[in-house]
Short mmCIF file of C-alpha atoms and ligand atoms in Angstrom, two decimals:
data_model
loop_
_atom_site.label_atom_id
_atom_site.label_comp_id
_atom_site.label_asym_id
_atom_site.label_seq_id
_atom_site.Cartn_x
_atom_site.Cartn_y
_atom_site.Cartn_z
CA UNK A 375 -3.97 7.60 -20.31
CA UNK A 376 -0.18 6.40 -21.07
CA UNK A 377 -0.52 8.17 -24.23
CA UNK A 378 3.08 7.89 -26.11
CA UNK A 379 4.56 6.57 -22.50
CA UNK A 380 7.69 4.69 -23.28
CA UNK A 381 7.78 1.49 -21.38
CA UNK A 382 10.83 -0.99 -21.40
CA UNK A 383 9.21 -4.21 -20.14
CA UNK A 384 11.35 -7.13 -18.93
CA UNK A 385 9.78 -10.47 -18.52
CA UNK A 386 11.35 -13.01 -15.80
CA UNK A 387 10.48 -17.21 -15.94
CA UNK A 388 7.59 -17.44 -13.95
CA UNK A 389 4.60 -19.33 -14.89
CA UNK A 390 2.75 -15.51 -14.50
CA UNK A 391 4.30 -14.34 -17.31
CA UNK A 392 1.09 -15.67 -19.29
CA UNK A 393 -0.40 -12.40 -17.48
CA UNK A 394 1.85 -10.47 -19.14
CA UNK A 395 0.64 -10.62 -22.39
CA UNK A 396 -2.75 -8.84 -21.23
CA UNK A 397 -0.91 -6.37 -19.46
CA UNK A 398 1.04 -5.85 -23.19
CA UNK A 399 -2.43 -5.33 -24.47
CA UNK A 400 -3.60 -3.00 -21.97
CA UNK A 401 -0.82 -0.81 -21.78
CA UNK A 402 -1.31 -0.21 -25.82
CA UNK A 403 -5.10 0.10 -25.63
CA UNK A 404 -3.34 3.18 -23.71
CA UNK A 405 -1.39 4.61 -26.08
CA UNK A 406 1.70 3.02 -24.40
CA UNK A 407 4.74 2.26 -26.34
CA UNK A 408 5.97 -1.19 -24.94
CA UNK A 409 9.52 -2.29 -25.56
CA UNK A 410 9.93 -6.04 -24.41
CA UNK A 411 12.93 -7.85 -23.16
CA UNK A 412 12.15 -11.47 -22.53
CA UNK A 413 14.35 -13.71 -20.12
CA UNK A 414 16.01 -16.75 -21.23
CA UNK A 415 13.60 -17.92 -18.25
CA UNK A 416 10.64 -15.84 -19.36
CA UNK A 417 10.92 -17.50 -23.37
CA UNK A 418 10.01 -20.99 -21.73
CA UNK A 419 6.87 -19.81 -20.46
CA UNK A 420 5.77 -17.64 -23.48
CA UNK A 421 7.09 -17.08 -27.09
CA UNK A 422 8.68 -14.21 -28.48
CA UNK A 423 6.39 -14.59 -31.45
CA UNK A 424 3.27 -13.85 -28.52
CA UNK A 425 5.01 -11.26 -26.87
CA UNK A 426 6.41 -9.32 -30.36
CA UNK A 427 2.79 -9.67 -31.75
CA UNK A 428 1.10 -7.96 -29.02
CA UNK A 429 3.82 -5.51 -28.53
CA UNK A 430 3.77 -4.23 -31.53
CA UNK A 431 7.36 -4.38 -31.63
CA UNK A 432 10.78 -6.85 -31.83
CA UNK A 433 11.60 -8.82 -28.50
CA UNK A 434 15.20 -8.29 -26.82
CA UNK A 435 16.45 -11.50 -26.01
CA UNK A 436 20.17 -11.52 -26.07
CA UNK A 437 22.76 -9.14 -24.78
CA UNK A 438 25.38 -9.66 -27.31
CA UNK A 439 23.06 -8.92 -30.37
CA UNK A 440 25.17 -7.33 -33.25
CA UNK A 441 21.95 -5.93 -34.90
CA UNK A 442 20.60 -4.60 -32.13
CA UNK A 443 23.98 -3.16 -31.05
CA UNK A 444 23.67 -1.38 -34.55
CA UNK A 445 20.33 -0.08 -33.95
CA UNK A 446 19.97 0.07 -30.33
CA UNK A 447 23.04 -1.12 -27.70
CA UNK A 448 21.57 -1.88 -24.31
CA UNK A 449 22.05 1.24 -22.92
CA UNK A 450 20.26 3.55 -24.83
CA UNK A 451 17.46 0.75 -24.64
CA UNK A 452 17.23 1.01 -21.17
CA UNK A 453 17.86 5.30 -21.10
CA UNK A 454 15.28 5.93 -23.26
CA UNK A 455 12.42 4.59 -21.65
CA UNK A 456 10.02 6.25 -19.41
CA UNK A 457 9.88 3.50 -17.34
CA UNK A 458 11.06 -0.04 -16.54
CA UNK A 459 8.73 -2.72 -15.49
CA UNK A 460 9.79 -5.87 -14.49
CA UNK A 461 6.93 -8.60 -14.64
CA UNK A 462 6.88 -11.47 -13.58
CA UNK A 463 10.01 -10.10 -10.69
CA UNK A 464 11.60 -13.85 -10.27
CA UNK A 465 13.91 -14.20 -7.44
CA UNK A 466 16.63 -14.70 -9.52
CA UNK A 467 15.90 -11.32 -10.86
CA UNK A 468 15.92 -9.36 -7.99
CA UNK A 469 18.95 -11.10 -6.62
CA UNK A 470 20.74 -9.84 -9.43
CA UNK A 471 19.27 -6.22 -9.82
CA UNK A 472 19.94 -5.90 -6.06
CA UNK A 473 23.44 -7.10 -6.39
CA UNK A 474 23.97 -5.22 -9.55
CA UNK A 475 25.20 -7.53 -11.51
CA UNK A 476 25.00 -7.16 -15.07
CA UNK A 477 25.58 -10.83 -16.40
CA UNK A 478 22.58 -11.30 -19.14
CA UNK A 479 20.46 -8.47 -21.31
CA UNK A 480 17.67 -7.94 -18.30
CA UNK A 481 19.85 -7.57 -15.03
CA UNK A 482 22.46 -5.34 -17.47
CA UNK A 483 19.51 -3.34 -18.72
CA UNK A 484 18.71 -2.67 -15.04
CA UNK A 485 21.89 -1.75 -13.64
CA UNK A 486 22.51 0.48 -16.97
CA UNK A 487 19.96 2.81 -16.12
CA UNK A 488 18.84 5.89 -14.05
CA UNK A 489 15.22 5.09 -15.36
CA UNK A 490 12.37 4.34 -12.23
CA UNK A 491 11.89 1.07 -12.18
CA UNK A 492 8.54 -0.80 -11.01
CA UNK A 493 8.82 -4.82 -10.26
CA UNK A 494 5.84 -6.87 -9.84
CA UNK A 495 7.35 -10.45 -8.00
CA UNK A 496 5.95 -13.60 -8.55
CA UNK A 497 7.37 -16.96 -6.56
CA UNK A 498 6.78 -19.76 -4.40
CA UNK A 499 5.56 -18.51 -0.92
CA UNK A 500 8.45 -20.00 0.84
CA UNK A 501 10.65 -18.32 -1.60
CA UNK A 502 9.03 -14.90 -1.38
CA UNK A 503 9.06 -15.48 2.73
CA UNK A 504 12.83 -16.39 1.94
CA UNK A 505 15.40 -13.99 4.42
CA UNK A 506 17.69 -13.79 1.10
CA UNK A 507 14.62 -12.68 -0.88
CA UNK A 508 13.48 -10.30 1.83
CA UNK A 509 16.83 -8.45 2.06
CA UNK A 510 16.84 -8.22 -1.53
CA UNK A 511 13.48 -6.34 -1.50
CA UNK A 512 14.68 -3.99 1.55
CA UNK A 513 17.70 -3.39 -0.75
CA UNK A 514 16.08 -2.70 -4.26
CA UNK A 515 13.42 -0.35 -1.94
CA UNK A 516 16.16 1.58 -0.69
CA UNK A 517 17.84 1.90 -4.09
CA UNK A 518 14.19 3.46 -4.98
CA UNK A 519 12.77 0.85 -6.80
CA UNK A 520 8.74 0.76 -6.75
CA UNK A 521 6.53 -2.52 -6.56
CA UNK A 522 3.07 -3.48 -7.22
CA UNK A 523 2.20 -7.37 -5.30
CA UNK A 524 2.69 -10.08 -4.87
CA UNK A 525 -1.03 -11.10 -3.55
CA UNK A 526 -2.06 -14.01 -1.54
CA UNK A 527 -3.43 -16.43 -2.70
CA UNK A 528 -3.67 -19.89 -4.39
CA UNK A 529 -0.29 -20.33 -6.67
CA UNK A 530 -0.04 -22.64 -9.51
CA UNK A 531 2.27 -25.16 -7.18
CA UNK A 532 -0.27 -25.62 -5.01
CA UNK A 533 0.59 -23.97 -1.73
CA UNK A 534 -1.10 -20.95 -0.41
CA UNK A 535 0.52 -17.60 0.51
CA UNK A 536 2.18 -14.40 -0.70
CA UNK A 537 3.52 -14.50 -4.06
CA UNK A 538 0.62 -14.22 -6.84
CA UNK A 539 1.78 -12.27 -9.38
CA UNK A 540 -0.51 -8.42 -8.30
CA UNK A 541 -3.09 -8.94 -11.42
CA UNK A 542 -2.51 -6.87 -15.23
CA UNK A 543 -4.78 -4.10 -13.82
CA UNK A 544 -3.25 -3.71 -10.44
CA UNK A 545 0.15 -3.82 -12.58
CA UNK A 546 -1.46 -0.97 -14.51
CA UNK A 547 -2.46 0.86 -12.11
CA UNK A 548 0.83 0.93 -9.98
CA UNK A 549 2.50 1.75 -13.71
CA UNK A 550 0.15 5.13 -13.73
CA UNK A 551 0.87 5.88 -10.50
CA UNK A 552 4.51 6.13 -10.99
CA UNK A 553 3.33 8.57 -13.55
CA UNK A 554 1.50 10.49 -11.32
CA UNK A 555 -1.72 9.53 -13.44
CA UNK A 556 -3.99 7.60 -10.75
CA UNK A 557 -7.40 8.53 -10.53
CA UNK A 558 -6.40 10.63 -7.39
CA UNK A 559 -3.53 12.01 -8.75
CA UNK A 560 -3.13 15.70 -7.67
CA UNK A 561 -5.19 15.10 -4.54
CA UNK A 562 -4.34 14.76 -0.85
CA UNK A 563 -5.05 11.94 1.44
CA UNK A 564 -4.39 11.52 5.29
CA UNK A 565 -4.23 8.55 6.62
CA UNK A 566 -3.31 8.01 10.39
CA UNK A 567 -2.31 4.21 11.36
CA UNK A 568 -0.60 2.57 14.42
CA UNK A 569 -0.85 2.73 18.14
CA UNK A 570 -0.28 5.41 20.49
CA UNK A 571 1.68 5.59 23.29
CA UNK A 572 0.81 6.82 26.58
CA UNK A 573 3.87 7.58 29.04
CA UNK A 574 3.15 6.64 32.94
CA UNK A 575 7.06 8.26 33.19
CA UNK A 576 9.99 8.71 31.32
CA UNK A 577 10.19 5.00 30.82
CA UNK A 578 6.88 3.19 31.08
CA UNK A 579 3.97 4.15 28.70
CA UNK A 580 0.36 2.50 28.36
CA UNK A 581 -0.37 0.90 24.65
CA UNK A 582 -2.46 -1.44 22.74
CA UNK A 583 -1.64 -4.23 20.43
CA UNK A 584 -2.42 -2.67 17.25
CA UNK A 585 0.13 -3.60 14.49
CA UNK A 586 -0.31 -0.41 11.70
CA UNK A 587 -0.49 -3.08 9.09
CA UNK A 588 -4.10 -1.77 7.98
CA UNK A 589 -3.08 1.54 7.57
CA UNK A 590 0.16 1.25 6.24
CA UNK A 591 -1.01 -0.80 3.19
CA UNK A 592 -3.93 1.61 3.08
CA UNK A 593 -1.24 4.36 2.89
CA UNK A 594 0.38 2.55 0.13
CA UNK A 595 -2.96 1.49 -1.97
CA UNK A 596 -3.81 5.42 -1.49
CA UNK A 597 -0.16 6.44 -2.87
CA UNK A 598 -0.67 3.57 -5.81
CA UNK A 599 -3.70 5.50 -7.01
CA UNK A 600 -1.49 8.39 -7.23
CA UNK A 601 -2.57 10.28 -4.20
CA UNK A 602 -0.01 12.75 -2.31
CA UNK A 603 -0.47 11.09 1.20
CA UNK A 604 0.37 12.29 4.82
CA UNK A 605 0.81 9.14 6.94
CA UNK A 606 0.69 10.19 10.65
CA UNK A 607 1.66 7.09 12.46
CA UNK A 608 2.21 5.96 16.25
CA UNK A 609 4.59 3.70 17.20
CA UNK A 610 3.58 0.84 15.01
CA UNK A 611 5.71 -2.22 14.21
CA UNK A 612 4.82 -2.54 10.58
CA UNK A 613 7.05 -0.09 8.63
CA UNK A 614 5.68 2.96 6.69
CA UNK A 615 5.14 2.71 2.92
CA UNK A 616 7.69 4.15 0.80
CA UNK A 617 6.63 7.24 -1.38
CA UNK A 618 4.71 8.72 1.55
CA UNK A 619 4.94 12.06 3.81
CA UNK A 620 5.78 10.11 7.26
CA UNK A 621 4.78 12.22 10.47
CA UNK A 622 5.78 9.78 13.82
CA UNK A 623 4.49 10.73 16.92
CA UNK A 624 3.94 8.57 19.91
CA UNK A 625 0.75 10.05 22.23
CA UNK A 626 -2.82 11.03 21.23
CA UNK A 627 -1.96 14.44 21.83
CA UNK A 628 0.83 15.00 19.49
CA UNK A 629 -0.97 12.50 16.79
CA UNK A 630 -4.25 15.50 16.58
CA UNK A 631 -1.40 18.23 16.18
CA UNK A 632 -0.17 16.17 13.51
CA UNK A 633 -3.01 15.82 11.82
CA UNK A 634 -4.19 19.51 12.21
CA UNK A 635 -0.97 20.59 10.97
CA UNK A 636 -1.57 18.01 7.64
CA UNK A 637 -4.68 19.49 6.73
CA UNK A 638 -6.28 19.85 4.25
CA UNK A 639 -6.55 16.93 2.52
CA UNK A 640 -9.21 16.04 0.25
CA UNK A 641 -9.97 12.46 2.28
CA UNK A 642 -9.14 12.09 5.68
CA UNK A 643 -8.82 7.74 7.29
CA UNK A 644 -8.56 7.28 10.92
CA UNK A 645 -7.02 4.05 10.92
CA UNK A 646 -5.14 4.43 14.29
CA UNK A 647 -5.87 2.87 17.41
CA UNK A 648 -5.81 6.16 19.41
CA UNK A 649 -5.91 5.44 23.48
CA UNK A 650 -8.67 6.58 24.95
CA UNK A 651 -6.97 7.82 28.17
CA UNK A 652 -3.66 9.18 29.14
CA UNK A 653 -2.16 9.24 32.35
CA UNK A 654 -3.13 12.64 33.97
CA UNK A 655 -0.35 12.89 36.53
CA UNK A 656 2.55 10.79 34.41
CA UNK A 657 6.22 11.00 36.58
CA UNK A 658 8.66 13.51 35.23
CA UNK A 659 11.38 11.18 36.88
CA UNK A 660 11.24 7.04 36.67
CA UNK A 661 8.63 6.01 39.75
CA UNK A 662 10.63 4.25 41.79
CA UNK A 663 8.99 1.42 44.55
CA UNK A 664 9.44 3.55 48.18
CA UNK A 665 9.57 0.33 50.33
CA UNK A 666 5.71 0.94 51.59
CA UNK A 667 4.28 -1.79 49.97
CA UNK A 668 1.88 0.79 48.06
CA UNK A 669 1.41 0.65 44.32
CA UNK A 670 1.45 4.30 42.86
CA UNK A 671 -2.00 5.11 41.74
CA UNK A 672 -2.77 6.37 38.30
CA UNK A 673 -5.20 9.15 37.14
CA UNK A 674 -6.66 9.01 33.62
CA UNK A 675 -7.57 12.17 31.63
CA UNK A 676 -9.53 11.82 28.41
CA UNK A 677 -7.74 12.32 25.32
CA UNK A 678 -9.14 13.99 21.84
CA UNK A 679 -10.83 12.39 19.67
CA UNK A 680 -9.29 13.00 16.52
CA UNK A 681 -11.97 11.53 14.29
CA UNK A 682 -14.40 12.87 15.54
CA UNK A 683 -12.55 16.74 16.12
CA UNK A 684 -11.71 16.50 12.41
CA UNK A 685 -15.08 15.29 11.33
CA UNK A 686 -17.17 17.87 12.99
CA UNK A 687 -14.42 20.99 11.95
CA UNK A 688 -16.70 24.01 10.93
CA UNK A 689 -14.31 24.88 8.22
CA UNK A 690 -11.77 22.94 5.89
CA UNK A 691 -13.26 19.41 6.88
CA UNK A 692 -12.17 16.89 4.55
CA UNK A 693 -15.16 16.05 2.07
CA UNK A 694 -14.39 12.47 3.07
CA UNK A 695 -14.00 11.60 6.06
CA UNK A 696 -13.17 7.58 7.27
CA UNK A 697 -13.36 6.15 10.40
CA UNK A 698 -12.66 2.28 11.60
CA UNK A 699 -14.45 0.87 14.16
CA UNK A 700 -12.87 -2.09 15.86
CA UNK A 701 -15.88 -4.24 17.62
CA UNK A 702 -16.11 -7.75 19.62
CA UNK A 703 -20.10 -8.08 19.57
CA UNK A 704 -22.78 -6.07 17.71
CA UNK A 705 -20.64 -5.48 15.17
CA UNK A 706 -23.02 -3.33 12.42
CA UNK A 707 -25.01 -1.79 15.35
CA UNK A 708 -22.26 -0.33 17.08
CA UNK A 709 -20.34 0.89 14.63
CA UNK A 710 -23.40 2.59 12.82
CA UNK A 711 -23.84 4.33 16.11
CA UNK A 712 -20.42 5.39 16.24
CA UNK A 713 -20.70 6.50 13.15
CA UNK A 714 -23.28 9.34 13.71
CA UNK A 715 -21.65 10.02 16.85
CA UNK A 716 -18.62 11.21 15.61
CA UNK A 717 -20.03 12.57 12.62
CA UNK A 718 -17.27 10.76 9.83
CA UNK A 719 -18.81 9.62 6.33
CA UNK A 720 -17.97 6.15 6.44
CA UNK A 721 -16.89 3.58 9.23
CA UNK A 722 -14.95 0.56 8.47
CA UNK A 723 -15.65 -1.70 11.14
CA UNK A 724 -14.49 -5.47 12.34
CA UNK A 725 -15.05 -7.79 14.23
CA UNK A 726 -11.77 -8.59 16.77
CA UNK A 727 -12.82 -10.78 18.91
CA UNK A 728 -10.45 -12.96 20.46
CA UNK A 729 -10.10 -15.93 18.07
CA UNK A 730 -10.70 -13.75 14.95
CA UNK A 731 -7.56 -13.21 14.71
CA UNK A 732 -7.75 -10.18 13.33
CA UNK A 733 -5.84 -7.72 15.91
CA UNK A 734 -2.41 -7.77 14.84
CA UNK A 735 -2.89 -10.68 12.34
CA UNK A 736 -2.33 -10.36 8.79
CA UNK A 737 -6.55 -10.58 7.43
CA UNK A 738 -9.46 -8.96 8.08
CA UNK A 739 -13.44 -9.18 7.53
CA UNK A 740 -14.66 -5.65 6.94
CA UNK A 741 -18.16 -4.04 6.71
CA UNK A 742 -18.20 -0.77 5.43
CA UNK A 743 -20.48 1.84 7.03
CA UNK A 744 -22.12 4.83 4.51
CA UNK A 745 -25.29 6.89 4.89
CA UNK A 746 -26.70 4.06 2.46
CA UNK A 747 -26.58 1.04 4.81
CA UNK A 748 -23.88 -1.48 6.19
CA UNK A 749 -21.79 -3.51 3.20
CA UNK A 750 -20.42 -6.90 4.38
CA UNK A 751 -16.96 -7.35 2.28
CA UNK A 752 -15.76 -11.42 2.74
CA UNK A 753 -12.56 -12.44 5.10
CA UNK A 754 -9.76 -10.83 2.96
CA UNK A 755 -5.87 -10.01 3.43
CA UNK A 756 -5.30 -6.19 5.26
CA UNK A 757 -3.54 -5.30 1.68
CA UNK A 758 -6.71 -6.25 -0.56
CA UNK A 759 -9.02 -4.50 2.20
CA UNK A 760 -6.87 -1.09 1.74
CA UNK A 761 -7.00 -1.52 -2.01
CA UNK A 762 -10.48 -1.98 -2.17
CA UNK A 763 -10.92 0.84 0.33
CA UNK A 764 -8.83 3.06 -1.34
CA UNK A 765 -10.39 2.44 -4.60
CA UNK A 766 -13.96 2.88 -3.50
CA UNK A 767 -12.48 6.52 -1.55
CA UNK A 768 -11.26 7.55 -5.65
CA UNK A 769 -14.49 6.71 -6.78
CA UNK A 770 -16.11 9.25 -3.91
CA UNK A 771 -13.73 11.41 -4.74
CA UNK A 772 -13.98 11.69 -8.48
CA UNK A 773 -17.07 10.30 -9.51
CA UNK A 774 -20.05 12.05 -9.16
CA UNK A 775 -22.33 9.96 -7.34
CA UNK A 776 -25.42 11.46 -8.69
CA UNK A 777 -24.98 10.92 -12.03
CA UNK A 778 -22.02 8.34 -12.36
CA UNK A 779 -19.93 10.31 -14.60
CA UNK A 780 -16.76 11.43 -13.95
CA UNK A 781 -15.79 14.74 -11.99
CA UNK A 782 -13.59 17.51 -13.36
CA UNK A 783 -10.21 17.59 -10.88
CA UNK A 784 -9.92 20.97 -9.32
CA UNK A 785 -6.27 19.87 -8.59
O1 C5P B 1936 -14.28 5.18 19.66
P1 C5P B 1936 -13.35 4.24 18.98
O2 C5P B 1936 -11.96 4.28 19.53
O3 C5P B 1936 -13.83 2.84 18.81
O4 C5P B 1936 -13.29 4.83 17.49
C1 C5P B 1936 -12.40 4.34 16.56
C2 C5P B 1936 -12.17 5.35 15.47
O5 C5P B 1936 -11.94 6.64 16.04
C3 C5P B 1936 -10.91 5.05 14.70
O6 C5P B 1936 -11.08 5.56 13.38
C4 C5P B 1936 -9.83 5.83 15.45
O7 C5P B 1936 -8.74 6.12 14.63
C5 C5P B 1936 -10.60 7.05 15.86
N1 C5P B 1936 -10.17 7.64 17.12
C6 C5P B 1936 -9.51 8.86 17.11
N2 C5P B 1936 -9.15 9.45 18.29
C7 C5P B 1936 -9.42 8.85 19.47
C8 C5P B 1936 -10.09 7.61 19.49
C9 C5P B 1936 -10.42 7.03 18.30
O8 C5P B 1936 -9.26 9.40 16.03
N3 C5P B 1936 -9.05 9.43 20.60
#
């Protein structure tokens, strides 16, 4: 609940901004207090009568208002809030709040303050894919600003792509997550993601093509529902989620002391792509070619399994324990196998088949795994998967599955 929250809530001029108005009227069903500052942008695509109405309170429009400069000036409006949201995040907007400059009521607002702030963007695909726009969000994330979206998906001009508005309860959620108020708020989730690599010598090392994509936005979606999450990661090329405990570590070995050392955790998801093998007799010195016409040979040694060494720990196992499962035939059959033979609750398996697409690309088809059967989920980007994922791992988690009701925290 956002019970007497105060929340300063800046509308850009995007055609989402129609979505605003329902997140307005969530946020009060909560017992949030919402302040709202609408764009000269934002008042083409709804009213300030609409937005005032459902607010429950007067609209900020201008930033040389003589009344409100009596009763409020702009920079106690922006101090005393508990929290800035900016929805719909145009370009233009983050431009400006990443540049700091301070040139109408929203980007001075936003540059007046020491408030969190928490931007959902909406745009045109080829905007959000924009360089200019993508160095603006690496700056406002480094300046510590939060954000919830965009989605893919259809936009209203037509094309396809990141850049949907996240929806009013994904805006929500990410909103009581900065509070620290997500259903798994208080508890502690591990996630391990990425590759691992396997040195042959000090400059060679065996690896697979896994991205970390699927665990890093499972990381985030985790964090989102207000989880305290320890992200051990290989070498992966997508970068870790901000707001998380990062552990790097490049071999199988070092990734299980990682994740020994990390425990406990309430939910533990395997999301790496561990190497089976490592190179038993790996060169202290670069192997060099002695002229004989002989390629060294390498020796494999097995490495641990950390799923299934985590899942089968007699004490202090995780009471949820996640496994993926990454298949090219037999999909449901293997991984339910797998699934007993490691001992984990759930495996989330796919299908990665060359021409899926999947390894390393940006979607994925998931069925999920459980003691109750195999669950087919549709073709779906990596970040809905993790959402979904994560959301389904807080209902485990805090929902009592016998009787549907909720679970008192023990956090
Ligand atoms: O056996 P397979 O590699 O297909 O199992 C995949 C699952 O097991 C993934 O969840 C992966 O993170 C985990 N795994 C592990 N340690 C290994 C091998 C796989 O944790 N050495």
């Amino acid at each position: 609940m956002l019970a007497g929250k105060k929340i300063l809530l800046i509308i850009g001029g995007g055609i989402a901004a129609y979505k605003v108005l329902d997140l307005i009227r969530r946020l009060r069903e909560r017992g949030a207090v919402v302040t709202p500052v609408l764009t000269r942008a934002g008042a083409e695509f709804v009213t300030p009568l609409s937005v005032s109405a459902l607010a429950g309170a007067r609209v900020h429009e201008a930033l040389f208002d003589l009344t409100a400069e009596a009763e409020m000036g702009h920079i106690q409006l922006s101090r005393s809030a508990d929290l800035i949201v900016v929805a719909p995040a145009t370009a233009d907007l983050m431009a400006k709040a990443a540049s700091g400059r301070a040139e109408d009521l929203a980007s001075t607002l936003l540059l007046a303050t020491d408030t969190p702030v928490l931007m959902a963007p909406a745009m045109n695909v080829r905007m959000w894919q924009h360089p200019a726009v993508q160095r603006n969000l690496a700056l406002l994330r480094s300046d510590a600003v939060r954000f919830v979206g965009p989605n893919e998906g259809e936009m209203a001009c037509g094309e396809v792509g990141p850049g949907r508005m996240a929806e009013p309860m994904e805006i929500l959620a990410a909103i009581e997550a900065a509070f620290g108020m997500g259903p798994l708020a208080g508890r502690h989730v591990l996630v391990t993601s990425g590759p691992t690599h396997e040195p042959i010598d000090p400059v060679r090392y065996i690896a697979n093509r896994s991205s970390g994509a699927q665990g890093a936005a499972l990381a985030a979606a985790l964090r989102d529902l207000g989880a305290r999450v320890s992200f051990v990661t290989g070498p992966a090329r997508v970068p870790p989620p901000e707001g998380v405990d990062v552990v790097r570590v490049e071999t199988a070995q070092q990734m299980l002391a990682a994740v020994e050392a990390a425990l406990p955790a309430e939910a533990a998801v395997f999301a790496a792509a561990v190497a089976d093998w490592r190179v038993a007799n790996a060169a202290g010195q670069k192997m060099k070619k002695d002229g004989s016409g002989h390629a060294p040979a390498l020796e494999f040694a097995e490495n641990p399994d950390i799923l299934a060494t985590v899942s089968r720990m007699a004490e202090g196992r995780p009471a949820l324990v996640v496994g993926f499962a990454a298949e090219t035939e037999k999909v449901v059959e293997h991984a339910s196998a797998k699934r007993l033979r490691k001992g984990c609750d759930w495996i989330v398996a796919n299908d990665v088949s060359p021409g899926t697409g999947i390894m390393g690309g940006t979607e994925n088809a998931v069925v999920l795994i459980s003691e109750q059967g195999a669950e087919h989920w549709p073709r779906m980007s990596k970040d809905v998967v993790a959402r979904r994922l994560a959301g389904r791992i807080a209902d485990q988690l805090t929902v009592d599955q016998s009787t549907g009701q909720p679970m008192i925290s023990t956090a």
